[in-house]
Tab-separated table of C-alpha atoms and ligand atoms in Angstrom:
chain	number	residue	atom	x	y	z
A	1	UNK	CA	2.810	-10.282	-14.738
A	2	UNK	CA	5.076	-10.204	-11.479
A	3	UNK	CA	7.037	-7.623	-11.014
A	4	UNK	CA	10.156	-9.283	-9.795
A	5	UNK	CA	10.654	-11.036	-13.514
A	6	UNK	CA	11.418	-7.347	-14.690
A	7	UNK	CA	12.339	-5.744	-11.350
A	8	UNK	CA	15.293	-6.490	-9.111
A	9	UNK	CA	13.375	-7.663	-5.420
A	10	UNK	CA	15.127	-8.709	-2.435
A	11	UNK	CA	13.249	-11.832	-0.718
A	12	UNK	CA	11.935	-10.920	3.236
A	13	UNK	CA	11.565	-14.074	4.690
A	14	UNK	CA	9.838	-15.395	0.976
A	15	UNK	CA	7.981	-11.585	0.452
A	16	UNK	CA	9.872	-10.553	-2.855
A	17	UNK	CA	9.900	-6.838	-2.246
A	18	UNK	CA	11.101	-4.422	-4.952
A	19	UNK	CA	14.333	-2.685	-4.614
A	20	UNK	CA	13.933	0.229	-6.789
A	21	UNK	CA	12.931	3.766	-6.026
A	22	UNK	CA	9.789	5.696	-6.522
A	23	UNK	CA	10.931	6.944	-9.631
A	24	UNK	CA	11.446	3.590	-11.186
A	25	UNK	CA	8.494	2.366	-9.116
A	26	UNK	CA	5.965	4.847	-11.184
A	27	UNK	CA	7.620	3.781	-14.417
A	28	UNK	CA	7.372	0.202	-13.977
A	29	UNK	CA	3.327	1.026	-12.790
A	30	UNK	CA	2.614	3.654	-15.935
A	31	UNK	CA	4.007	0.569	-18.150
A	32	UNK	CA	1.398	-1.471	-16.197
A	33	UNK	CA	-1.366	1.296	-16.782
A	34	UNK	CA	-0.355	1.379	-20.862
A	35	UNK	CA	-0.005	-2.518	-21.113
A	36	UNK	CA	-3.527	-2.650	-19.253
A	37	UNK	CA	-1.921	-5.601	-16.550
A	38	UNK	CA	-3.371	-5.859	-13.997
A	39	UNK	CA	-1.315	-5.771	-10.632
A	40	UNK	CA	-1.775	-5.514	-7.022
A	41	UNK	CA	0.704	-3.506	-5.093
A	42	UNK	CA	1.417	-3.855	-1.675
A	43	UNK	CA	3.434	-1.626	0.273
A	44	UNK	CA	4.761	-3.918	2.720
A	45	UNK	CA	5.857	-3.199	6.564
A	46	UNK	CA	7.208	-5.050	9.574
A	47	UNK	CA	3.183	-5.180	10.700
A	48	UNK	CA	2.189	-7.193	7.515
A	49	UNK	CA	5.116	-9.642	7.464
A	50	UNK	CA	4.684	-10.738	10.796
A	51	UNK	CA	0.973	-11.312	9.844
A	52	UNK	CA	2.360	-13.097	7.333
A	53	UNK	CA	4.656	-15.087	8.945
A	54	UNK	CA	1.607	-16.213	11.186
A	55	UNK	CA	-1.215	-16.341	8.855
A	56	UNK	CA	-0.590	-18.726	6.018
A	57	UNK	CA	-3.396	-17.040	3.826
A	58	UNK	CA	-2.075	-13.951	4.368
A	59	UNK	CA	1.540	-14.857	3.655
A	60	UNK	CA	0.246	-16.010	0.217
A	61	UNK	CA	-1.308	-12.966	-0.261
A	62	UNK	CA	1.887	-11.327	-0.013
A	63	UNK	CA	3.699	-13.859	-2.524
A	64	UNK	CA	0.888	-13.183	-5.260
A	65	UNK	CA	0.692	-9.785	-5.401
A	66	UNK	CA	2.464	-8.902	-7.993
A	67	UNK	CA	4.372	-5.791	-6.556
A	68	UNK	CA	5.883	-5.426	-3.301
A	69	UNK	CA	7.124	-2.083	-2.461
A	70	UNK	CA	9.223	-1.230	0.639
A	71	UNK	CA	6.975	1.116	3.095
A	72	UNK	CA	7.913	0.876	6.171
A	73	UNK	CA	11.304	1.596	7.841
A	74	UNK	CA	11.849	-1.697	9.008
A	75	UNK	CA	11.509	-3.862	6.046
A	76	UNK	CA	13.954	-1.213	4.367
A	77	UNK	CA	16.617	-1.630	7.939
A	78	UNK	CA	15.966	-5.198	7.223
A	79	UNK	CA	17.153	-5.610	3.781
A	80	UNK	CA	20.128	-3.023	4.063
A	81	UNK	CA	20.937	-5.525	7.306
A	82	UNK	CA	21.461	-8.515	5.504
A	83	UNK	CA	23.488	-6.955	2.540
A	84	UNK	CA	20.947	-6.520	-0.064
A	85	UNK	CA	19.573	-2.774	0.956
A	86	UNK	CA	17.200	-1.487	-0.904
A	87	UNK	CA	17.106	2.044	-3.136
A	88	UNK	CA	15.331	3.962	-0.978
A	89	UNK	CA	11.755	4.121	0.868
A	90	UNK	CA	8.576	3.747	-0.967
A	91	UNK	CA	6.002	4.984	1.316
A	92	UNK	CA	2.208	4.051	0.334
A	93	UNK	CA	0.930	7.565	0.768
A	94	UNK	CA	3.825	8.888	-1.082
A	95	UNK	CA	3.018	6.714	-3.681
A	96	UNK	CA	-0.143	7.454	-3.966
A	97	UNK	CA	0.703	10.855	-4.849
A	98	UNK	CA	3.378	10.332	-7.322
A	99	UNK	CA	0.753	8.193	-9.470
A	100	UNK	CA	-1.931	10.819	-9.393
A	101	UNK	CA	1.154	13.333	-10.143
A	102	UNK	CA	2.028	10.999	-13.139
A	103	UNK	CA	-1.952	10.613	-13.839
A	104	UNK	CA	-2.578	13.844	-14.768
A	105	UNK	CA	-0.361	13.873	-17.867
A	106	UNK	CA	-2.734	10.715	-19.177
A	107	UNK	CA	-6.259	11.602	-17.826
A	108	UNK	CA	-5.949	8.460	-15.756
A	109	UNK	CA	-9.227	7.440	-14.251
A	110	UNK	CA	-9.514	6.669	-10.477
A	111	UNK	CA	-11.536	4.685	-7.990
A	112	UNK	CA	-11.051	5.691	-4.506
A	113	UNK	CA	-12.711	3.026	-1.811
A	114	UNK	CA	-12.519	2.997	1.903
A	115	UNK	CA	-12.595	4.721	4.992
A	116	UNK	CA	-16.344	6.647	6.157
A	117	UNK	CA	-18.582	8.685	4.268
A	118	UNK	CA	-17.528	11.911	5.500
A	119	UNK	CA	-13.455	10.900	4.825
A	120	UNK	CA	-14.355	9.849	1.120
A	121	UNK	CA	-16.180	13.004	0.687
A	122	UNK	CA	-13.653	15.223	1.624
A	123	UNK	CA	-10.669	12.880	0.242
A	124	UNK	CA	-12.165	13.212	-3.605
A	125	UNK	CA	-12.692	16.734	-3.378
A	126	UNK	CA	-9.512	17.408	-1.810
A	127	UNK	CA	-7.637	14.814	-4.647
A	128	UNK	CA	-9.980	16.457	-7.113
A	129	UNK	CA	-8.499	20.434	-6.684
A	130	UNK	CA	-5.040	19.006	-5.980
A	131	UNK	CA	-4.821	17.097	-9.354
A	132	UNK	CA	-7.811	18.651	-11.515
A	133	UNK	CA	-6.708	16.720	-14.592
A	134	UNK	CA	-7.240	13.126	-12.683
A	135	UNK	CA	-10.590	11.693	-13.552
A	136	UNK	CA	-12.031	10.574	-10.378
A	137	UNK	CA	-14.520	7.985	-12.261
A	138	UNK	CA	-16.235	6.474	-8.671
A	139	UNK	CA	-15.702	6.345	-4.917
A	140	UNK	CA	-17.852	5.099	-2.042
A	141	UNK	CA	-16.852	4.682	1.551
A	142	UNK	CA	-15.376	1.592	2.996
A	143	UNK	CA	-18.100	0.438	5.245
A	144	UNK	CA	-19.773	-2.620	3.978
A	145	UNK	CA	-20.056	-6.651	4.508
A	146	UNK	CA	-19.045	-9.340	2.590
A	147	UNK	CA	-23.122	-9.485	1.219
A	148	UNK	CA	-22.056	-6.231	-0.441
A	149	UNK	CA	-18.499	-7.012	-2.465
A	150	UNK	CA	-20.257	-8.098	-5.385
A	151	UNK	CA	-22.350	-4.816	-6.020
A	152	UNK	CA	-19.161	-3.205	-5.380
A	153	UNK	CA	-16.794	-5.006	-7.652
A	154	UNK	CA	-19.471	-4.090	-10.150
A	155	UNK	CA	-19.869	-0.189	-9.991
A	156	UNK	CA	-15.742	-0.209	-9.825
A	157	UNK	CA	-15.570	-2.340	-12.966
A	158	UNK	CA	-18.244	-0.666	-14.496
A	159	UNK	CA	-16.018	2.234	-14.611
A	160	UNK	CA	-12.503	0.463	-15.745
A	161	UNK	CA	-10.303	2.581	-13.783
A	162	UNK	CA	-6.198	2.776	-14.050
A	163	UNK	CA	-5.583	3.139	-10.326
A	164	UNK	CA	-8.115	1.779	-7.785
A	165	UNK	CA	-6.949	2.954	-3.936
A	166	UNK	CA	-8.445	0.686	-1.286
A	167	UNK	CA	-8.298	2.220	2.110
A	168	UNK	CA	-9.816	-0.106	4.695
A	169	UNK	CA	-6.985	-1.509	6.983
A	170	UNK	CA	-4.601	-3.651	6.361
A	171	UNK	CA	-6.218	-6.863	7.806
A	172	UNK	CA	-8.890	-6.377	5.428
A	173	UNK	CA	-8.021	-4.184	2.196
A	174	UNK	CA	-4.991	-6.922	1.264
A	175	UNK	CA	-7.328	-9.663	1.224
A	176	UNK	CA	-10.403	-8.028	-0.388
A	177	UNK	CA	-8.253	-6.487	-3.299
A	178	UNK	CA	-6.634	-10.630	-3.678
A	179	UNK	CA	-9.990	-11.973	-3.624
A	180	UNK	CA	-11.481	-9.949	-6.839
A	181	UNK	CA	-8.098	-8.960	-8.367
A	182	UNK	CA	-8.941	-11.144	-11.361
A	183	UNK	CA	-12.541	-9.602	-11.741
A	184	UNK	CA	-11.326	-5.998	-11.076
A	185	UNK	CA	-8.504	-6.524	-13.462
A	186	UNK	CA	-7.409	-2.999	-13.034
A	187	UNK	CA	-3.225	-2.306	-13.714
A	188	UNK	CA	-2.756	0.000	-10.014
A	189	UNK	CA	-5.001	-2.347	-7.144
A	190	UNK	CA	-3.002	-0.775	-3.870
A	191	UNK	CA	-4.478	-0.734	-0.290
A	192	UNK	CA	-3.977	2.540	1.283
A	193	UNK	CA	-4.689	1.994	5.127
A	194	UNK	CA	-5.141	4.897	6.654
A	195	UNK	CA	-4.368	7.509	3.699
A	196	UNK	CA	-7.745	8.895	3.275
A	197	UNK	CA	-7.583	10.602	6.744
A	198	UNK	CA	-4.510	12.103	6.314
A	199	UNK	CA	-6.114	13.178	2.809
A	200	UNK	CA	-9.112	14.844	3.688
A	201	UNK	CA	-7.267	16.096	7.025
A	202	UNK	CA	-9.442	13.991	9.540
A	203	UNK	CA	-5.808	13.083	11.114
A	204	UNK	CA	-2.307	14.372	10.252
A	205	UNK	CA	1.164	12.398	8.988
A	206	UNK	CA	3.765	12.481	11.043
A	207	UNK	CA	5.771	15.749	11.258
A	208	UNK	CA	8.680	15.722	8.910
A	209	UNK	CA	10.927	15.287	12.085
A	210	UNK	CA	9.758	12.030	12.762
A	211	UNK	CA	9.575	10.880	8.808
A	212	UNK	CA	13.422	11.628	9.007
A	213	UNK	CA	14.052	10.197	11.978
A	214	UNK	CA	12.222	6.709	10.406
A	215	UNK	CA	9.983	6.921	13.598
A	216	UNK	CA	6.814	7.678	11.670
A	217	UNK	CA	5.401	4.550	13.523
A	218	UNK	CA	6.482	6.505	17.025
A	219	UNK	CA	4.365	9.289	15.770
A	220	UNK	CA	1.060	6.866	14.961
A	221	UNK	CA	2.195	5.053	18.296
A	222	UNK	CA	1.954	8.348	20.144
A	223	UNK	CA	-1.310	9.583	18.823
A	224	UNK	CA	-3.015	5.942	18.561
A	225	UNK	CA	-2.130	4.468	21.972
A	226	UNK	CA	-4.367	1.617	21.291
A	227	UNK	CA	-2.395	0.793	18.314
A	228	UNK	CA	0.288	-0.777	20.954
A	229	UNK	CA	-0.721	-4.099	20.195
A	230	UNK	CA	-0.066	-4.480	17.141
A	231	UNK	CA	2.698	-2.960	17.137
A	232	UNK	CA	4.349	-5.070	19.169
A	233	UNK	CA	5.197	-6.965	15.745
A	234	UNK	CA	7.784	-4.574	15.384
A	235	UNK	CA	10.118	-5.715	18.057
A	236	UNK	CA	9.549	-9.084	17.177
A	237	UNK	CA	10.235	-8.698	13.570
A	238	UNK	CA	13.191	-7.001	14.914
A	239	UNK	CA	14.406	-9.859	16.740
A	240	UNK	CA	13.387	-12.041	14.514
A	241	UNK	CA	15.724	-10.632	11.773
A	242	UNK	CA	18.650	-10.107	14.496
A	243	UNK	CA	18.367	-13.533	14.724
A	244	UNK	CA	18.019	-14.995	11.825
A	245	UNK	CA	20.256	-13.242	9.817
A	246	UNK	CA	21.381	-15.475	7.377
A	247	UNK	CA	17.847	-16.949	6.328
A	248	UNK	CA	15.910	-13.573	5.775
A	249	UNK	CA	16.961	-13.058	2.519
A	250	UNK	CA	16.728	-17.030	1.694
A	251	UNK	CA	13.522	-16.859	-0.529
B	301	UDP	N1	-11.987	1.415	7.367
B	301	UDP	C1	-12.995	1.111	6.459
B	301	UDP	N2	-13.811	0.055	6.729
B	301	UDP	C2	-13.673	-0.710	7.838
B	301	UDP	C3	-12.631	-0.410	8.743
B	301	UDP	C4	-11.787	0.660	8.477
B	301	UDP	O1	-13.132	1.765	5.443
B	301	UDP	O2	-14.455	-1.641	8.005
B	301	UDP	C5	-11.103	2.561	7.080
B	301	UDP	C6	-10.965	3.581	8.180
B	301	UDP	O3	-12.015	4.506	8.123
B	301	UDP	C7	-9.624	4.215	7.833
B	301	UDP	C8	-8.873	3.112	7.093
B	301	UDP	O4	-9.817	2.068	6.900
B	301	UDP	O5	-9.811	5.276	6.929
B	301	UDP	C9	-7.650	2.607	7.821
B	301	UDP	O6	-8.010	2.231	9.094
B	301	UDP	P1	-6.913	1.960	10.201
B	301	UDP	O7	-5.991	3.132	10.284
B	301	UDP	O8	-7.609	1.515	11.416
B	301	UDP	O9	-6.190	0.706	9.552
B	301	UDP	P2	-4.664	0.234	9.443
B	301	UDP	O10	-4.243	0.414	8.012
B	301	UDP	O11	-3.880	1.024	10.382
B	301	UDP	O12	-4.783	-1.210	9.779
């Protein structure tokens, strides 16, 4: 089921994104876990809606999954902007974190999938001390081809997990998790991007200075030059929403 027939969602240029908070954001995905509904969850940014905007498959990517949550600081500027803000923040990696908190009181079961050998490694054993009462029922890194999804989808449905975590990029992970959402029919399918390195500590979040300041993407621009490219979608979303004010929120 979508999330926006029980949640209130403001539409970003047709992306119905979820205006509640993480609290009510957990709820709404614990009901998913006990109802056994399968959803996937996208935590939306400036990045992806520009993709969207320019990809048609990826746009409906974005319309089907069936929760939207805001992550980055732009989509959240963007709704408050045209009059229909938004609770608060709801970061991806935060997220992840609040559902393994909320986990552990229900033995939820876990499939973690992406990023290298080494990063998955030290990502479950990290996960695995921080919240011992999380089953972690599979992993494996996120290195593969297309010749290899269907072995995949197998050993992760083989295990029926509550929450699988997909952490290969978000050109990739969105599209992979749409592709076998009906096969994986799992209640939590959310791509994580680059998560698992923060995680196992291969790379660090953004000091708290820069989460405050909403410039956690000045803190990845910094450390990730190359990322400067892509990037560039944030100006242009910006413009694009200066602009065109009054049809952002026209779903
Ligand atoms: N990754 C992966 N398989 C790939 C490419 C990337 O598992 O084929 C992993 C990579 O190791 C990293 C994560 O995907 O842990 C996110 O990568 P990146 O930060 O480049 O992606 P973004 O989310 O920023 O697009």
């Amino acid at each position: 089921m979508k999330a926006d027939s029980i949640l209130p969602t403001v539409p970003i240029f047709g992306i119905r994104v979820s205006k509640v908070d993480m609290q009510a954001t957990v709820s709404y995905l614990t009901d998913a876990v006990r109802k056994r509904e399968p959803h996937q969850v996208i935590t939306a940014n400036p990045i992806m809606v520009m993709a969207a905007l320019e990809n048609p498959s990826y746009m409906e990517i974005m319309k089907s999954a069936e929760l939207v949550v805001p992550d980055g600081t732009g989509v959240v500027w963007a709704a408050e902007y045209c009059k229909e803000p938004v609770a608060e923040r709801v970061a991806g990696f935060d997220l992840l974190h609040e559902l393994l908190r909320q986990g552990e009181s229900y033995n939820w079961k876990v499939y973690l999938l992406g990023s290298t050998p080494e990063v998955i490694r030290a990502t479950v054993s990290r996960l695995q001390s921080q919240y011992p009462r999380i089953v972690i029922a599979g992993y494996r890194d996120g290195y593969f081809g297309p010749e290899a999804d269907e072995a995949v989808v197998a050993d992760i449905v083989k295990v029926q997990p509550d929450l699988l975590f997909v952490a290969r990029g978000a050109d990739s992970q969105e599209p992979w998790i749409a592709k076998y959402k009906s096969q994986l029919n799992i209640p939590v399918m959310m791509g994580v991007g680059g998560s698992f390195d923060v995680i196992s500590g291969k790379s660090k979040r953004a000091p708290v200075a820069f989460q405050k300041l909403r410039a956690e993407w000045l803190y990845r621009l910094l450390k990730e030059p190359t990322r400067y490219k892509r990037m560039l979608a944030l100006p242009k979303f910006a413009v694009k929403v200066l602009r065109e004010k009054d049809k952002v929120t026209k779903a």
